[in-house]
Amino acid sequence: MKRAKIAGTGSYVPENVVTNDDLAKRFTTSDEWIQERSGIRERRYFTPGKDTVAGMGVQAARIAIERAGIEVEDIDFIIFATLNPDYMFPGSAVLVQRELGLNAKAVPSLDIRTQCTGFIYGLSIAEQFIKTGQYKNILLIGSEIHSSGLDFSDAGRDVTVLFGDGAGAAIIQPSEDENKGILTTHLHADGEHAERLAVLAPSGSKPRHLTHEMIDDRSIYPVMNGRYVFKFAVEKFPEVIHEALQATGYKPEDIDMLIPHQANLRISEAVRKIMGLPEEKVHNNIQRYGNTTAASIPIALHEAIEMGKIKEGDLVCLAAFGSGFTWGSALIRW
Ligand code: UT7
């Protein structure tokens, strides 16, 4: 079986920069509180009428396609991860397919909903299809517009300050060199905690899936038990990174670059210390983009590559934790 590799990456963030001070004009918060608790200085918000969830994904995808040295027509499978799709149905993968003109070839297009772990789940799915030889150029996208669904009142301030909009993409191909590429992926979930980080409405299980009451009682907005999520994340990130290391016989010190899902700079720092990694071996950009959920790993990965922080032969670890709860890791020989 052929090993899978990431052949190219891309990212897109909307141009509209929203600082902590901008948020402090809309509800009771401060730059100091946000930076101290999360490390975030600013995030991007989409421009309605210009940016869409699928469209931002396409922008990131075009860069990934170019970096991989392939043509759009070479793509034979699309995987799209988001928690806020353009429509309730169909998913956004078919919108990407149409925008790229791949509908003429009826390229299969799959949406996945595993929130902050979306990119890792998507990477693992892509890896399996590459290994079996079914597909040869898989486009994997993580794209999020959070700002249209956030609660800009004091009631939602704990969640609202954390999230930003953006998209990242990768092309997954068979590796010609059997020693290079994705060495292992590990996926987990624990539905016991489903409502601890969730948006509960609209809901297909209510008599009407969207009502005025849902808007009035704010159940259309994300709810989060922040402290609970924080503790769980700090436990699960190292656990799932160790799982990947054990599966491949590597040690923490063998990791050249860790790209953690950008949930909170304090979480990333805690994980870095638990893993015993120096600062230069962990790439963070949450300071500028906030938490972009499924997009955060591909945005950070693309940035690290473009900055020359990831070189051929490096051992790269990706790890994520988020709503579900879901968590996962991937270890890649670059
Ligand atoms: O991918 C996973 C996504 N989620 C996460 O990673 C979130 C993980 N959790 C966290 O990052 C942290 O729990 C938060 C940053 C969300 C919150 O930090 P915290 O230290 O757990 O604060 P807290 O929720 O316990 O709130 C402390 C205080 C409260 O006031 P009182 O009760 O002490 O008077 C909050 O009402 O801070 C208040 N507060 C705020 N103050 C200013 C909550 N949000 C804000 C805000 N600005 N935005």
XYZ file of C-alpha atoms and ligand atoms in Angstrom:
382
model
C 0.000 0.000 0.000
C 1.231 3.473 -0.884
C 1.889 5.934 1.923
C 0.000 9.261 1.677
C 1.670 12.681 1.784
C 0.673 16.323 1.951
C 1.823 17.583 -1.448
C 0.758 21.215 -1.081
C -0.994 23.580 1.310
C -2.824 26.901 1.053
C -4.720 29.350 3.200
C -7.080 32.296 2.963
C -8.098 34.741 5.656
C -10.610 37.545 5.077
C -9.168 41.060 4.929
C -11.308 42.487 7.751
C -9.107 42.627 10.898
C -11.028 42.826 14.194
C -8.944 43.735 17.237
C -9.753 43.089 20.874
C -10.429 46.812 21.246
C -12.984 46.574 18.415
C -14.810 43.845 20.380
C -14.658 45.930 23.557
C -16.824 48.500 21.731
C -19.575 45.872 21.262
C -19.678 44.152 24.687
C -17.959 44.247 28.066
C -14.429 42.930 27.622
C -10.888 44.230 27.306
C -7.740 43.662 25.295
C -5.978 42.770 28.555
C -8.542 40.059 29.532
C -8.523 38.458 26.084
C -4.741 38.440 25.696
C -4.145 37.158 29.216
C -6.656 34.286 28.909
C -6.122 33.292 25.267
C -3.125 35.083 23.726
C -5.400 36.454 20.972
C -4.722 40.018 19.772
C -6.929 40.089 16.672
C -8.930 37.858 14.327
C -10.423 38.165 10.832
C -14.152 38.454 10.049
C -15.632 37.680 6.647
C -17.134 40.309 4.370
C -20.779 39.372 3.660
C -21.444 39.319 -0.074
C -17.765 38.644 -0.793
C -16.635 35.726 1.381
C -18.511 32.427 1.737
C -17.535 29.284 3.626
C -17.056 27.371 0.357
C -15.553 30.375 -1.463
C -12.878 30.925 1.184
C -12.082 27.219 0.939
C -11.685 27.571 -2.832
C -9.242 30.474 -2.377
C -7.122 28.328 -0.042
C -7.495 25.315 -2.352
C -6.179 27.204 -5.405
C -2.922 27.936 -3.532
C -2.632 24.307 -2.333
C -3.213 23.070 -5.903
C -0.510 25.405 -7.221
C 1.967 24.414 -4.480
C 1.315 20.707 -5.179
C 2.110 21.318 -8.856
C -1.148 19.813 -10.111
C -4.081 21.110 -12.133
C -7.604 21.569 -10.759
C -8.745 18.768 -13.111
C -6.409 16.312 -11.338
C -8.489 16.410 -8.136
C -10.463 13.196 -7.762
C -12.006 13.596 -4.292
C -12.998 16.558 -2.095
C -13.293 16.515 1.698
C -14.683 19.630 3.375
C -14.613 20.245 7.132
C -16.667 23.038 8.708
C -19.053 23.622 11.601
C -20.974 26.452 9.926
C -21.727 25.376 6.331
C -23.190 27.724 3.726
C -26.490 25.799 3.765
C -28.024 23.390 6.277
C -27.890 21.047 3.295
C -26.279 20.274 0.933
C -22.825 20.508 2.459
C -20.204 22.968 1.246
C -18.042 20.336 -0.500
C -20.382 20.312 -3.506
C -20.224 24.111 -3.664
C -16.420 23.900 -3.818
C -16.726 21.207 -6.483
C -19.003 23.445 -8.573
C -16.813 26.553 -8.116
C -13.742 24.594 -9.239
C -15.635 23.260 -12.261
C -15.213 19.690 -11.059
C -18.951 18.990 -11.305
C -18.377 18.185 -14.983
C -16.372 15.155 -13.802
C -18.834 14.328 -10.972
C -15.925 14.319 -8.471
C -17.166 12.874 -5.138
C -17.519 15.553 -2.471
C -17.783 14.784 1.235
C -18.593 17.066 4.172
C -17.401 16.128 7.634
C -18.463 17.670 10.944
C -15.884 17.090 13.633
C -15.314 20.771 14.478
C -11.794 21.618 15.702
C -10.565 18.122 14.824
C -12.004 18.378 11.301
C -8.687 18.693 9.517
C -7.170 15.677 11.313
C -10.278 13.561 10.666
C -10.231 14.660 7.022
C -6.522 13.904 6.721
C -7.048 10.418 8.120
C -9.958 9.746 5.737
C -7.855 11.002 2.807
C -4.926 8.845 3.941
C -7.062 5.684 3.817
C -8.304 6.418 0.288
C -4.752 7.118 -0.923
C -3.416 3.936 0.705
C -6.015 1.767 -1.008
C -5.244 3.470 -4.320
C -8.825 4.623 -4.864
C -7.906 8.309 -5.249
C -4.660 10.088 -6.186
C -5.231 13.820 -5.613
C -7.521 14.536 -2.691
C -8.442 18.126 -1.875
C -8.944 18.583 1.870
C -10.376 21.899 3.081
C -11.105 23.323 6.520
C -13.114 26.549 6.284
C -15.009 28.492 8.920
C -17.133 31.611 9.144
C -17.717 31.962 12.875
C -18.519 35.652 13.027
C -22.014 35.278 11.526
C -23.001 32.947 14.375
C -21.459 34.536 17.456
C -23.260 36.233 20.354
C -22.073 39.850 20.447
C -23.593 40.494 23.866
C -22.092 40.064 27.344
C -23.858 36.672 27.569
C -21.625 35.219 24.835
C -18.408 37.107 25.429
C -16.427 34.112 26.740
C -16.888 32.308 23.400
C -17.068 35.248 20.995
C -13.616 36.625 21.792
C -11.963 33.307 20.890
C -13.179 32.659 17.351
C -12.220 33.984 13.929
C -12.903 33.268 10.250
C -10.530 31.664 7.752
C -9.768 28.709 5.521
C -6.934 26.277 4.909
C -6.425 23.512 2.373
C -4.131 20.638 1.497
C -3.627 18.252 -1.398
C -3.098 14.641 -0.336
C -1.270 12.349 -2.777
C 0.534 9.006 -2.790
C 4.166 9.410 -1.705
C 6.834 8.214 -4.145
C 9.253 7.784 -1.215
C 7.907 5.120 1.146
C 9.785 6.652 4.097
C 8.104 10.030 3.646
C 4.520 11.120 4.197
C 1.845 10.440 6.794
C 3.273 7.850 9.191
C 0.197 7.470 11.373
C -3.128 9.102 12.289
C -5.158 8.654 15.479
C -8.785 9.690 15.928
C -10.935 9.800 19.057
C -14.296 11.085 20.277
C -16.335 11.106 23.484
C -19.964 12.076 22.904
C -20.567 12.193 26.662
C -19.460 15.838 26.411
C -21.455 16.819 23.299
C -23.332 19.729 24.900
C -20.275 21.152 26.708
C -19.215 22.975 23.521
C -22.105 23.236 21.105
C -24.671 25.227 19.153
C -28.046 23.668 20.050
C -30.298 25.362 17.491
C -31.580 25.187 14.795
C -32.407 21.603 15.760
C -33.890 18.895 13.557
C -35.339 17.255 16.664
C -37.533 20.183 17.737
C -41.162 20.501 16.494
C -39.918 23.381 14.297
C -36.208 23.414 13.685
C -35.923 27.197 14.004
C -38.233 29.372 16.110
C -38.354 32.952 17.374
C -37.918 31.505 20.886
C -34.578 29.972 19.906
C -33.408 33.397 18.825
C -34.821 35.103 21.935
C -33.352 32.564 24.387
C -29.998 32.691 22.531
C -29.840 28.948 21.871
C -28.741 29.758 18.303
C -25.382 30.803 19.774
C -22.450 28.616 20.853
C -22.289 27.563 24.495
C -19.083 26.412 26.114
C -17.981 25.246 29.525
C -14.619 26.938 29.066
C -12.827 25.593 32.125
C -13.998 22.045 31.459
C -12.900 22.226 27.806
C -9.573 23.693 28.847
C -8.783 20.879 31.303
C -9.853 18.138 28.911
C -7.824 19.662 26.072
C -4.645 19.899 28.140
C -5.023 16.194 28.999
C -6.018 14.884 25.551
C -3.514 16.787 23.363
C -0.425 15.152 24.977
C -2.192 11.778 25.205
C -2.930 11.631 21.480
C 0.523 12.974 20.528
C 2.111 10.222 22.656
C -0.159 7.698 20.925
C 1.257 8.739 17.533
C 4.823 8.620 18.851
C 4.325 5.164 20.384
C 2.802 3.818 17.163
C 5.906 4.853 15.235
C 8.645 4.349 17.832
C 9.568 8.033 18.091
C 10.142 10.139 21.205
C 8.922 13.695 21.908
C 12.422 15.056 21.229
C 12.283 13.600 17.691
C 9.478 16.037 16.780
C 10.825 18.899 14.652
C 7.550 20.838 14.504
C 4.272 20.537 16.393
C 1.277 22.304 14.867
C -1.474 22.212 17.488
C -5.035 23.250 16.693
C -5.123 26.906 17.685
C -7.663 26.756 20.535
C -5.982 28.985 23.062
C -2.321 30.023 23.409
C -2.415 28.899 27.055
C -3.507 25.412 25.973
C -0.718 25.259 23.347
C 1.831 26.442 25.912
C 0.691 23.891 28.487
C 0.902 21.105 25.881
C 4.360 22.274 24.764
C 5.630 22.145 28.366
C 4.076 18.719 29.070
C 5.712 17.382 25.880
C 9.048 18.987 26.851
C 9.366 20.834 23.527
C 11.252 24.117 23.084
C 9.270 27.161 21.872
C 10.759 27.042 18.367
C 9.313 23.552 17.806
C 5.686 24.664 18.201
C 4.058 26.964 15.657
C 1.263 29.228 16.922
C -0.589 32.008 15.116
C -3.733 32.283 17.249
C -2.486 35.748 18.242
C -3.465 37.000 14.758
C -6.340 34.747 13.724
C -8.065 33.488 16.875
C -9.518 29.982 16.840
C -10.622 29.135 13.289
C -11.692 25.571 14.200
C -11.230 23.182 11.211
C -9.182 25.833 9.403
C -6.668 26.467 12.172
C -4.256 23.579 11.527
C -4.023 24.038 7.726
C -3.636 27.829 8.121
C -0.840 27.345 10.681
C 0.758 24.514 8.686
C 0.788 26.568 5.480
C 2.251 29.539 7.346
C 5.005 27.397 8.937
C 5.907 25.953 5.517
C 5.963 29.386 3.846
C 8.157 30.713 6.679
C 10.653 27.909 6.060
C 9.994 26.425 9.509
C 9.246 22.984 8.002
C 11.891 21.386 5.799
C 12.108 18.147 3.889
C 12.846 15.253 6.227
C 11.349 16.974 9.298
C 9.087 15.038 11.666
C 5.885 17.088 11.866
C 3.104 16.419 14.354
C -0.440 17.770 13.991
C -2.836 17.521 16.934
C -6.326 18.787 17.672
C -9.040 18.806 20.301
C -12.524 20.296 20.231
C -16.299 20.066 20.278
C -17.754 16.593 20.375
C -15.489 16.121 22.204
C -13.235 14.974 19.374
C -9.457 14.783 19.306
C -6.755 13.357 17.095
C -3.179 13.477 15.851
C -1.099 12.857 12.758
C 2.637 12.265 12.505
C 4.252 13.110 9.174
C 7.771 12.635 7.814
C 8.000 15.668 5.550
O -11.169 24.219 20.356
C -11.691 24.279 21.646
C -12.288 25.629 21.806
N -12.409 26.119 23.120
C -11.398 26.336 23.966
O -10.273 25.994 23.739
C -11.736 27.062 25.234
C -10.974 26.597 26.419
N -11.241 27.487 27.542
C -10.683 28.702 27.646
O -9.898 29.075 26.800
C -11.004 29.533 28.857
O -11.836 28.814 29.721
C -11.676 30.875 28.475
C -10.652 31.795 27.785
C -12.869 30.674 27.589
C -12.154 31.597 29.736
O -11.106 31.734 30.658
P -11.313 31.335 32.193
O -10.060 31.660 32.872
O -11.778 29.915 32.228
O -12.420 32.350 32.652
P -13.867 32.065 33.245
O -14.797 31.561 32.193
O -13.753 31.277 34.502
O -14.320 33.512 33.617
C -13.585 34.338 34.560
C -14.284 35.680 34.633
C -15.779 35.573 34.855
O -16.166 36.649 35.682
P -16.399 36.432 37.273
O -17.461 35.389 37.378
O -15.077 35.960 37.789
O -16.808 37.779 37.725
C -16.365 35.788 33.476
O -17.681 36.307 33.511
O -14.126 36.393 33.392
C -15.415 36.802 32.907
N -15.387 36.803 31.441
C -14.922 37.823 30.713
N -14.449 39.012 31.078
C -14.048 39.848 30.089
C -15.734 35.791 30.587
N -15.512 36.174 29.314
C -15.009 37.418 29.374
C -14.588 38.340 28.397
N -14.107 39.532 28.802
N -14.614 38.041 27.081
